[in-house]
Amino acid sequence: MNKNEKVVVFGLGYVGLPLSLSFAFRGSDVIGVDVSEDLVNDINKGITYHTEKFEDITIQEVLAKQLKKNSFKAVVDVKSIPKDYNNFIVTVGIPVNGGVQNYDYLKSCSESLGSILKKGDTVIIRSTVIPGTTEDFILPILEKTSGLKAGEDFHLAYSSERIAEGRAFEEFAFMPTVVGAINNQSLERAAKVLSIVCKTDIIKASNIKVVETSKVFENVQRDVNIAMSQEFARFTEKLGIDIYEVIKIANTHKRVNLLTPGPGVGGYCIPNAYYYLEPKAKEMGVDLDILKLSRNKNEALPELIVNILEEELKKVGKDIKGKKIGVLGIAMKDYSNDDRISPPISIINILLERGANVCAFDPIVPTSYDFKYDNADDVIKDADAILVLAKQKEIENIDANFVIDNIQKDGIVFDTRNLFTANKSDFAQKGIKYLSL
């Protein structure tokens, strides 16, 4: 068997699991590694809450098939990995909390990988990292733990992860893959491994830092664009015109692609992007004022949303404390089950801090919360206000007339996802205030 057909993927989250299965259903033998025993046990039973699909086949069906074929399994103990597995892909990232980077997970992963690294192995880092991390942080750990020399005894490369959640299978295959390495031999080996999954262009960069930096730039430019769209929304609101119509008109220009505003910027990648650049920029004495301003504005959005709602409640003589606020959608973006760094969760926490009685509905997010309900009806009935923060298919199917009939008579519908725009006049006729971004 071709030695590039045996692959180990470290990290079985939103990137690692679909990547593992992408290798598996293309003929590779794959072992996925994760520190969470519960997650590993669930995956080996065919249980995952991801919403990915491959050609209309759910990730649950893909997982079940690969488990049955014994082409994929998940483990916690790296020592159980057979010696003939010699291609290692790392998808463990650097979380950011309060603007501070946490290297602990990546350090532990690198040490575990180094403990089983052998001569001739290939290591590909696919995490989003601070530029310089692969060579300045990961490489020394791998060399120290393994006793081997990168570029001589084992190959080392970095390939940016560029997928959007919900389209992982498709984009692993058909989004151009970018790779950089510490030498040409490592570059060719990594490209060969990546070509098992990537069926379009594999772009070979001159070095690792180019790829690390381009990945963060890809994310941070969206952070800036989203902050801009929020300022546009405030401007059009004061002007008394519809931001969505303005954006639709502007985007008819072939060189314009304005993003629509929303309740905030969520997920693991975009909110962290500025903080991946910041430490290296400080080290080099480079100012990132525009990026910092955009990040600060986006981080302030959840509080802005709550402030707007609180002011509207005051206009109808209501204090937010003790009032029932129904929330539709708690995922970090539409049609996702991911609630990491989720603006709706941030909004809910602010509402709770201000004493509101929050009831939320999101049938796709698996996380349990005290404020989460199993059906939308209980969230909508007798609510003083409804916040639409993320769309799911079940949320899209909610009848506006049900909202009209069951919300308080002087209720407020704050629709940040443009879900009920067509029903604005219906709400107004019933004395319900309709707000959008």
mmCIF file with all atom_site columns, C-alpha atoms in Angstrom, residues 181-250:
data_model
loop_
_atom_site.group_PDB
_atom_site.id
_atom_site.type_symbol
_atom_site.label_atom_id
_atom_site.label_alt_id
_atom_site.label_comp_id
_atom_site.label_asym_id
_atom_site.label_entity_id
_atom_site.label_seq_id
_atom_site.pdbx_PDB_ins_code
_atom_site.Cartn_x
_atom_site.Cartn_y
_atom_site.Cartn_z
_atom_site.occupancy
_atom_site.B_iso_or_equiv
_atom_site.pdbx_formal_charge
_atom_site.auth_seq_id
_atom_site.auth_comp_id
_atom_site.auth_asym_id
_atom_site.auth_atom_id
_atom_site.pdbx_PDB_model_num
ATOM 1  C CA . ALA A 1 181 ? 7.240   23.713 4.131  1.00 0.00 ? 181 ALA A CA 1
ATOM 2  C CA . ILE A 1 182 ? 10.702  23.938 5.680  1.00 0.00 ? 182 ILE A CA 1
ATOM 3  C CA . ASN A 1 183 ? 12.365  22.539 2.533  1.00 0.00 ? 183 ASN A CA 1
ATOM 4  C CA . ASN A 1 184 ? 11.467  21.356 -0.963 1.00 0.00 ? 184 ASN A CA 1
ATOM 5  C CA . GLN A 1 185 ? 11.387  17.676 -0.033 1.00 0.00 ? 185 GLN A CA 1
ATOM 6  C CA . SER A 1 186 ? 8.894   18.387 2.771  1.00 0.00 ? 186 SER A CA 1
ATOM 7  C CA . LEU A 1 187 ? 6.858   20.532 0.390  1.00 0.00 ? 187 LEU A CA 1
ATOM 8  C CA . GLU A 1 188 ? 6.552   17.766 -2.198 1.00 0.00 ? 188 GLU A CA 1
ATOM 9  C CA . ARG A 1 189 ? 5.692   15.138 0.411  1.00 0.00 ? 189 ARG A CA 1
ATOM 10 C CA . ALA A 1 190 ? 3.028   17.327 1.996  1.00 0.00 ? 190 ALA A CA 1
ATOM 11 C CA . ALA A 1 191 ? 1.514   18.193 -1.388 1.00 0.00 ? 191 ALA A CA 1
ATOM 12 C CA . LYS A 1 192 ? 1.303   14.485 -2.207 1.00 0.00 ? 192 LYS A CA 1
ATOM 13 C CA . VAL A 1 193 ? -0.580  13.758 1.024  1.00 0.00 ? 193 VAL A CA 1
ATOM 14 C CA . LEU A 1 194 ? -2.908  16.710 0.577  1.00 0.00 ? 194 LEU A CA 1
ATOM 15 C CA . SER A 1 195 ? -3.692  15.669 -3.009 1.00 0.00 ? 195 SER A CA 1
ATOM 16 C CA . ILE A 1 196 ? -5.486  12.600 -1.669 1.00 0.00 ? 196 ILE A CA 1
ATOM 17 C CA . VAL A 1 197 ? -8.316  14.911 -0.589 1.00 0.00 ? 197 VAL A CA 1
ATOM 18 C CA . CYS A 1 198 ? -7.762  18.073 -2.631 1.00 0.00 ? 198 CYS A CA 1
ATOM 19 C CA . LYS A 1 199 ? -9.017  17.641 -6.201 1.00 0.00 ? 199 LYS A CA 1
ATOM 20 C CA . THR A 1 200 ? -8.181  21.128 -7.421 1.00 0.00 ? 200 THR A CA 1
ATOM 21 C CA . ASP A 1 201 ? -5.077  23.336 -7.305 1.00 0.00 ? 201 ASP A CA 1
ATOM 22 C CA . ILE A 1 202 ? -2.460  22.798 -4.626 1.00 0.00 ? 202 ILE A CA 1
ATOM 23 C CA . ILE A 1 203 ? -0.569  26.073 -4.352 1.00 0.00 ? 203 ILE A CA 1
ATOM 24 C CA . LYS A 1 204 ? 3.019   25.711 -3.146 1.00 0.00 ? 204 LYS A CA 1
ATOM 25 C CA . ALA A 1 205 ? 4.208   28.799 -1.273 1.00 0.00 ? 205 ALA A CA 1
ATOM 26 C CA . SER A 1 206 ? 7.822   29.848 -0.813 1.00 0.00 ? 206 SER A CA 1
ATOM 27 C CA . ASN A 1 207 ? 7.783   29.268 2.933  1.00 0.00 ? 207 ASN A CA 1
ATOM 28 C CA . ILE A 1 208 ? 5.608   28.425 5.921  1.00 0.00 ? 208 ILE A CA 1
ATOM 29 C CA . LYS A 1 209 ? 5.189   31.966 7.263  1.00 0.00 ? 209 LYS A CA 1
ATOM 30 C CA . VAL A 1 210 ? 3.612   33.087 3.973  1.00 0.00 ? 210 VAL A CA 1
ATOM 31 C CA . VAL A 1 211 ? 0.852   30.497 4.363  1.00 0.00 ? 211 VAL A CA 1
ATOM 32 C CA . GLU A 1 212 ? 0.365   31.087 8.103  1.00 0.00 ? 212 GLU A CA 1
ATOM 33 C CA . THR A 1 213 ? 0.031   34.829 7.489  1.00 0.00 ? 213 THR A CA 1
ATOM 34 C CA . SER A 1 214 ? -2.237  34.549 4.448  1.00 0.00 ? 214 SER A CA 1
ATOM 35 C CA . LYS A 1 215 ? -4.628  32.380 6.457  1.00 0.00 ? 215 LYS A CA 1
ATOM 36 C CA . VAL A 1 216 ? -4.949  34.962 9.229  1.00 0.00 ? 216 VAL A CA 1
ATOM 37 C CA . PHE A 1 217 ? -5.316  37.754 6.673  1.00 0.00 ? 217 PHE A CA 1
ATOM 38 C CA . GLU A 1 218 ? -8.154  35.815 5.019  1.00 0.00 ? 218 GLU A CA 1
ATOM 39 C CA . ASN A 1 219 ? -10.004 35.754 8.340  1.00 0.00 ? 219 ASN A CA 1
ATOM 40 C CA . VAL A 1 220 ? -9.241  39.257 9.558  1.00 0.00 ? 220 VAL A CA 1
ATOM 41 C CA . GLN A 1 221 ? -10.385 40.923 6.327  1.00 0.00 ? 221 GLN A CA 1
ATOM 42 C CA . ARG A 1 222 ? -13.842 39.484 6.970  1.00 0.00 ? 222 ARG A CA 1
ATOM 43 C CA . ASP A 1 223 ? -13.759 40.885 10.497 1.00 0.00 ? 223 ASP A CA 1
ATOM 44 C CA . VAL A 1 224 ? -13.067 44.336 9.032  1.00 0.00 ? 224 VAL A CA 1
ATOM 45 C CA . ASN A 1 225 ? -15.786 43.972 6.381  1.00 0.00 ? 225 ASN A CA 1
ATOM 46 C CA . ILE A 1 226 ? -18.348 42.906 8.975  1.00 0.00 ? 226 ILE A CA 1
ATOM 47 C CA . ALA A 1 227 ? -17.510 45.897 11.173 1.00 0.00 ? 227 ALA A CA 1
ATOM 48 C CA . MET A 1 228 ? -18.002 48.118 8.119  1.00 0.00 ? 228 MET A CA 1
ATOM 49 C CA . SER A 1 229 ? -21.407 46.567 7.393  1.00 0.00 ? 229 SER A CA 1
ATOM 50 C CA . GLN A 1 230 ? -22.501 47.317 10.961 1.00 0.00 ? 230 GLN A CA 1
ATOM 51 C CA . GLU A 1 231 ? -21.600 50.983 10.561 1.00 0.00 ? 231 GLU A CA 1
ATOM 52 C CA . PHE A 1 232 ? -23.532 51.030 7.294  1.00 0.00 ? 232 PHE A CA 1
ATOM 53 C CA . ALA A 1 233 ? -26.519 49.589 9.193  1.00 0.00 ? 233 ALA A CA 1
ATOM 54 C CA . ARG A 1 234 ? -26.423 52.362 11.805 1.00 0.00 ? 234 ARG A CA 1
ATOM 55 C CA . PHE A 1 235 ? -26.194 54.986 9.042  1.00 0.00 ? 235 PHE A CA 1
ATOM 56 C CA . THR A 1 236 ? -29.127 53.629 7.017  1.00 0.00 ? 236 THR A CA 1
ATOM 57 C CA . GLU A 1 237 ? -31.193 53.208 10.195 1.00 0.00 ? 237 GLU A CA 1
ATOM 58 C CA . LYS A 1 238 ? -30.868 56.928 10.952 1.00 0.00 ? 238 LYS A CA 1
ATOM 59 C CA . LEU A 1 239 ? -31.524 57.722 7.282  1.00 0.00 ? 239 LEU A CA 1
ATOM 60 C CA . GLY A 1 240 ? -34.754 55.709 7.436  1.00 0.00 ? 240 GLY A CA 1
ATOM 61 C CA . ILE A 1 241 ? -33.946 53.282 4.626  1.00 0.00 ? 241 ILE A CA 1
ATOM 62 C CA . ASP A 1 242 ? -33.549 49.499 4.445  1.00 0.00 ? 242 ASP A CA 1
ATOM 63 C CA . ILE A 1 243 ? -29.918 48.345 4.820  1.00 0.00 ? 243 ILE A CA 1
ATOM 64 C CA . TYR A 1 244 ? -30.663 45.048 3.067  1.00 0.00 ? 244 TYR A CA 1
ATOM 65 C CA . GLU A 1 245 ? -32.026 46.815 0.002  1.00 0.00 ? 245 GLU A CA 1
ATOM 66 C CA . VAL A 1 246 ? -29.048 49.188 -0.023 1.00 0.00 ? 246 VAL A CA 1
ATOM 67 C CA . ILE A 1 247 ? -26.609 46.257 0.084  1.00 0.00 ? 247 ILE A CA 1
ATOM 68 C CA . LYS A 1 248 ? -28.530 44.388 -2.600 1.00 0.00 ? 248 LYS A CA 1
ATOM 69 C CA . ILE A 1 249 ? -28.339 47.406 -4.887 1.00 0.00 ? 249 ILE A CA 1
ATOM 70 C CA . ALA A 1 250 ? -24.658 48.076 -4.131 1.00 0.00 ? 250 ALA A CA 1
#
